[in-house]
Coordinates of C-alpha atoms in Angstrom, one line a residue:
M1 CA 5.6 17.6 -16.2
P2 CA 3.4 17.2 -13.1
E3 CA 2.5 20.3 -11.2
L4 CA 3.7 20.3 -7.6
R5 CA 1.3 21.7 -5.0
R6 CA 1.4 22.2 -1.2
V7 CA -1.9 20.9 0.3
A8 CA -2.7 21.2 4.0
V9 CA -4.5 18.1 5.4
D10 CA -5.0 17.1 9.0
G11 CA -2.3 19.2 10.5
V12 CA 0.4 18.4 7.9
E13 CA 1.3 20.0 4.6
L14 CA 1.6 17.4 1.8
N15 CA 3.8 17.8 -1.3
V16 CA 1.5 16.7 -4.1
A17 CA 2.2 16.0 -7.8
V18 CA -0.8 16.5 -10.1
D19 CA -1.1 15.9 -13.8
G20 CA -3.6 15.2 -16.5
A21 CA -7.4 15.7 -16.8
G22 CA -10.4 13.5 -16.3
P23 CA -11.5 11.2 -13.5
A24 CA -9.2 11.2 -10.5
V25 CA -6.6 8.5 -9.7
L26 CA -4.8 8.8 -6.4
L27 CA -1.4 7.1 -6.2
L28 CA 0.2 6.2 -2.8
H29 CA 3.9 5.3 -2.6
G30 CA 5.9 3.1 -0.3
F31 CA 9.4 2.9 1.2
P32 CA 12.0 4.1 0.2
H33 CA 10.0 6.1 -2.4
T34 CA 8.5 9.5 -3.0
W35 CA 5.7 10.5 -5.4
E36 CA 8.4 10.2 -8.1
V37 CA 8.0 6.4 -8.1
W38 CA 4.9 7.0 -10.2
R39 CA 6.4 9.3 -12.9
E40 CA 6.1 6.9 -15.8
V41 CA 2.7 5.7 -14.6
M42 CA 1.5 9.3 -14.4
A43 CA 2.7 9.9 -17.9
G44 CA 0.8 6.9 -19.1
L45 CA -2.5 7.9 -17.5
R46 CA -2.5 11.7 -17.8
D47 CA -4.3 11.6 -21.2
R48 CA -7.5 10.2 -19.5
Y49 CA -7.2 10.9 -15.8
T50 CA -6.3 13.5 -13.3
V51 CA -3.5 11.8 -11.5
I52 CA -2.7 12.8 -7.9
A53 CA 0.5 11.5 -6.3
P54 CA 1.4 12.9 -2.8
D55 CA 4.5 12.3 -0.7
L56 CA 2.9 10.6 2.3
R57 CA 2.8 12.2 5.7
G58 CA 6.4 12.8 6.9
F59 CA 8.0 11.5 3.7
G60 CA 9.8 13.3 0.9
A61 CA 9.0 17.0 0.6
S62 CA 5.8 16.8 2.7
G63 CA 6.0 18.6 6.0
P64 CA 7.6 16.7 8.9
A65 CA 5.2 14.7 11.0
E66 CA 6.3 12.9 14.1
S67 CA 3.1 10.9 14.5
G68 CA 0.2 9.6 12.4
H69 CA 2.1 6.9 10.4
D70 CA -0.6 4.2 11.0
A71 CA -2.8 3.1 8.2
A72 CA -6.0 4.8 9.5
T73 CA -4.3 8.2 9.8
L74 CA -2.7 7.9 6.3
A75 CA -6.1 6.8 4.9
G76 CA -7.6 9.9 6.5
D77 CA -4.9 12.0 4.9
A78 CA -5.8 10.6 1.5
A79 CA -9.5 11.3 2.0
A80 CA -8.7 14.9 3.1
L81 CA -6.4 15.4 0.2
L82 CA -9.0 14.3 -2.3
A83 CA -11.5 16.7 -0.6
A84 CA -9.0 19.5 -0.8
C85 CA -8.6 18.8 -4.5
G86 CA -12.3 19.0 -5.0
V87 CA -12.5 15.3 -5.8
S88 CA -15.7 13.4 -4.7
R89 CA -14.8 10.0 -6.1
A90 CA -11.5 8.5 -7.2
A91 CA -9.6 5.3 -8.1
V92 CA -6.9 4.6 -5.5
V93 CA -3.7 2.8 -6.2
G94 CA -1.2 1.8 -3.4
I95 CA 2.1 0.0 -3.3
D96 CA 4.1 -1.1 -0.3
A97 CA 3.5 1.3 2.6
G98 CA 0.7 2.9 0.6
T99 CA -1.2 -0.3 0.4
P100 CA -2.7 -0.6 3.9
P101 CA -4.1 3.0 3.9
A102 CA -5.4 2.5 0.4
F103 CA -7.1 -0.8 1.5
L104 CA -8.6 0.9 4.6
L105 CA -9.9 3.8 2.5
G106 CA -11.5 1.4 0.0
L107 CA -13.0 -0.7 2.8
R108 CA -14.4 2.2 4.8
R109 CA -15.3 4.7 2.1
P110 CA -16.9 2.9 -0.9
D111 CA -18.6 6.2 -1.6
L112 CA -15.2 7.8 -2.2
V113 CA -13.2 5.0 -3.8
R114 CA -14.6 3.8 -7.2
R115 CA -11.8 1.3 -7.9
L116 CA -8.9 0.0 -5.9
V117 CA -5.5 -1.3 -6.9
L118 CA -3.1 -2.8 -4.3
M119 CA 0.5 -3.9 -4.9
E120 CA 3.3 -5.7 -3.2
S121 CA 2.3 -5.5 0.4
L122 CA 0.2 -7.3 2.9
A123 CA -3.1 -6.4 4.6
G124 CA -1.8 -6.6 8.1
R125 CA -2.1 -10.0 9.8
L126 CA -5.1 -11.3 7.8
P127 CA -5.0 -15.0 6.9
G128 CA -3.6 -16.0 3.5
A129 CA 0.1 -14.8 3.7
E130 CA 1.4 -17.8 5.6
D131 CA 3.5 -19.2 2.7
F132 CA 5.1 -15.7 2.1
L133 CA 5.8 -15.4 5.8
S134 CA 7.0 -19.0 6.4
A135 CA 10.5 -17.8 7.0
G136 CA 9.4 -14.7 8.9
P137 CA 8.9 -11.2 7.7
P138 CA 11.7 -9.5 5.6
W139 CA 14.7 -8.7 7.8
W140 CA 14.4 -4.9 7.6
F141 CA 11.0 -5.0 9.3
G142 CA 12.5 -5.9 12.6
F143 CA 15.5 -3.5 12.1
H144 CA 13.3 -0.6 11.3
S145 CA 10.8 -1.3 14.1
V146 CA 13.3 -0.8 17.0
P147 CA 12.8 2.8 18.2
G148 CA 15.9 4.9 17.7
L149 CA 18.1 2.1 16.3
A150 CA 18.0 2.1 12.5
E151 CA 18.2 5.9 12.1
T152 CA 21.2 6.1 14.4
V153 CA 23.0 3.2 12.6
L154 CA 22.2 4.4 9.1
E155 CA 22.9 8.2 9.4
G156 CA 25.7 9.0 7.0
N157 CA 25.1 5.8 5.0
E158 CA 21.7 6.6 3.6
A159 CA 22.7 6.5 -0.1
R160 CA 24.1 3.0 0.2
Y161 CA 21.0 1.8 2.1
V162 CA 18.5 3.3 -0.3
D163 CA 20.6 1.8 -3.2
W164 CA 20.2 -1.6 -1.8
F165 CA 16.4 -1.4 -1.8
L166 CA 16.4 0.1 -5.3
T167 CA 18.6 -2.7 -6.7
A168 CA 16.8 -5.5 -4.9
G169 CA 13.4 -4.0 -5.9
T170 CA 14.3 -4.1 -9.6
L171 CA 16.0 -7.5 -9.6
G172 CA 19.4 -5.9 -10.0
E173 CA 18.5 -3.5 -12.8
G174 CA 18.4 -0.3 -10.7
V175 CA 16.5 2.9 -11.4
P176 CA 17.2 6.1 -13.4
P177 CA 19.8 8.3 -11.7
R178 CA 17.3 11.2 -11.3
I179 CA 14.9 9.0 -9.5
R180 CA 17.6 7.4 -7.3
D181 CA 19.0 10.8 -6.3
A182 CA 15.5 12.1 -5.4
F183 CA 14.9 9.1 -3.1
V184 CA 18.3 9.5 -1.5
R185 CA 17.6 13.1 -0.8
A186 CA 14.3 12.3 0.7
Y187 CA 15.7 9.7 3.2
T188 CA 18.9 11.5 4.2
G189 CA 19.2 12.7 7.8
R190 CA 18.2 11.2 11.1
G191 CA 14.9 13.0 11.2
A192 CA 13.9 11.8 7.7
L193 CA 14.9 8.3 8.5
R194 CA 13.0 8.3 11.8
R195 CA 9.8 9.5 10.2
A196 CA 10.1 6.8 7.5
F197 CA 10.7 4.1 10.1
S198 CA 7.7 5.3 12.1
Y199 CA 5.6 3.6 9.5
Y200 CA 7.1 0.3 10.4
R201 CA 6.8 1.1 14.1
A202 CA 3.1 1.7 13.6
L203 CA 2.5 -1.7 11.8
P204 CA 1.0 -3.4 14.9
E205 CA -1.5 -0.6 15.2
S206 CA -2.2 -0.6 11.5
A207 CA -2.8 -4.4 11.6
A208 CA -5.2 -4.0 14.5
Q209 CA -7.1 -1.3 12.5
I210 CA -7.4 -3.5 9.5
E211 CA -8.7 -6.4 11.6
R212 CA -11.3 -4.2 13.2
A213 CA -12.4 -2.8 9.8
V214 CA -12.6 -6.3 8.2
A215 CA -14.7 -7.5 11.1
G216 CA -17.2 -4.7 10.4
G217 CA -17.8 -5.2 6.7
R218 CA -16.6 -6.5 3.3
L219 CA -14.5 -4.9 0.6
A220 CA -17.2 -3.9 -1.8
V221 CA -15.4 -1.7 -4.4
P222 CA -13.9 -3.5 -7.5
T223 CA -10.3 -4.3 -6.5
M224 CA -7.2 -5.5 -8.3
T225 CA -4.1 -6.9 -6.6
V226 CA -0.8 -6.8 -8.5
G227 CA 1.9 -9.1 -7.3
A228 CA 5.6 -9.4 -8.3
H229 CA 8.7 -10.5 -6.5
P230 CA 8.7 -11.1 -3.5
V231 CA 5.1 -10.8 -2.3
G232 CA 3.5 -12.5 -5.3
A233 CA 0.0 -13.7 -4.7
A234 CA 0.0 -13.4 -0.9
L235 CA -2.2 -10.2 -0.9
E236 CA -4.7 -11.7 -3.3
K237 CA -5.0 -14.7 -1.0
Q238 CA -5.6 -12.4 2.0
L239 CA -8.3 -10.4 0.2
R240 CA -10.1 -13.2 -1.7
P241 CA -12.4 -14.3 1.2
L242 CA -13.6 -10.7 2.0
A243 CA -13.7 -9.0 -1.4
D244 CA -16.9 -8.9 -3.5
D245 CA -15.1 -8.1 -6.8
L246 CA -11.4 -9.1 -6.8
T247 CA -9.0 -9.4 -9.8
G248 CA -5.6 -10.9 -9.0
R249 CA -2.7 -10.5 -11.4
L250 CA 1.0 -11.4 -11.2
L251 CA 3.8 -9.8 -13.2
A252 CA 6.5 -12.2 -14.3
D253 CA 10.2 -11.1 -14.1
C254 CA 9.2 -8.0 -12.1
G255 CA 10.7 -6.8 -8.8
H256 CA 9.0 -5.2 -5.9
I257 CA 9.1 -1.6 -7.2
V258 CA 6.6 -2.4 -9.9
P259 CA 6.0 1.2 -11.2
L260 CA 9.7 1.7 -11.8
H261 CA 10.7 -1.8 -12.8
R262 CA 7.9 -2.7 -15.2
P263 CA 5.8 0.5 -15.8
R264 CA 4.5 -0.5 -19.2
A265 CA 3.4 -3.9 -18.0
L266 CA 1.7 -2.2 -15.0
L267 CA -0.1 0.2 -17.3
D268 CA -1.3 -2.7 -19.4
L269 CA -3.2 -3.8 -16.3
L270 CA -4.2 -0.4 -14.9
R271 CA -5.7 1.1 -18.1
P272 CA -8.4 -1.5 -18.6
F273 CA -9.1 -2.0 -14.9
L274 CA -9.5 1.7 -14.3
A275 CA -11.8 1.9 -17.3
G276 CA -14.0 -1.0 -16.0
E277 CA -12.9 -3.2 -18.9
P278 CA -11.6 -6.8 -18.8
V279 CA -8.0 -7.1 -17.5
P280 CA -5.7 -9.4 -19.5
P281 CA -4.6 -12.5 -17.6
G282 CA -1.0 -11.4 -17.5
A283 CA 1.3 -8.7 -18.8
A284 CA 4.6 -9.4 -20.5
P285 CA 7.7 -7.8 -19.1
A286 CA 8.6 -4.5 -20.8

């Protein structure tokens, strides 16, 4: 079982799960997740790595934060968390809302990030995602972005809303009840919803931060993108022109919530990549 710690960084107290021993691997979750989205991945890495999985600022059991949900601030939180844990160099893995801060951290801090894995998200407005966005962004992006709307509409119906994402994100298979209940608790109440939706409301700022960072340099750290349904290869296409060492992989028959839907297939990619070994061209569903 992971050890849960409270770690103060940049004016907010993060709830952090830590397990294993060895080189550090930092795992950054998305919406509507908490650190528990990584449970099976942590179990699969703990024999070789110290795995660190926080609830992001304002999410889950981390302290409430009414600001700082942009990618640069979240990347700063991640760097401060590693420093507080005594880690001078780490692999960083991000999915969904955790991907933009992980990307910025890898781009800006190659001294800190030794390897980078990015899943099922986009790097702001960078070119390459035109096919994915041909019909517009997913419907909930606009819904979540209107200040005060989504949290007011959804209060009292949080469980049904979270269930929709968990079902869609696993291609109808759903997630274990324990994980589902943890996510529902984390996103119940107007304040919890508002903080979660603040990430979406900060997306224009995050996109501008990414554009400025890319203009100032290339992504030098070894990076792997992992695509599934629905994002697919869009992120790989965005990063290909600006990454010095990029591996792109797609998981067949896998929904958006990769660590929950196909954890063994994901581990088949993570283990060799984190070790600096050749990554198989694909991973069979598990």
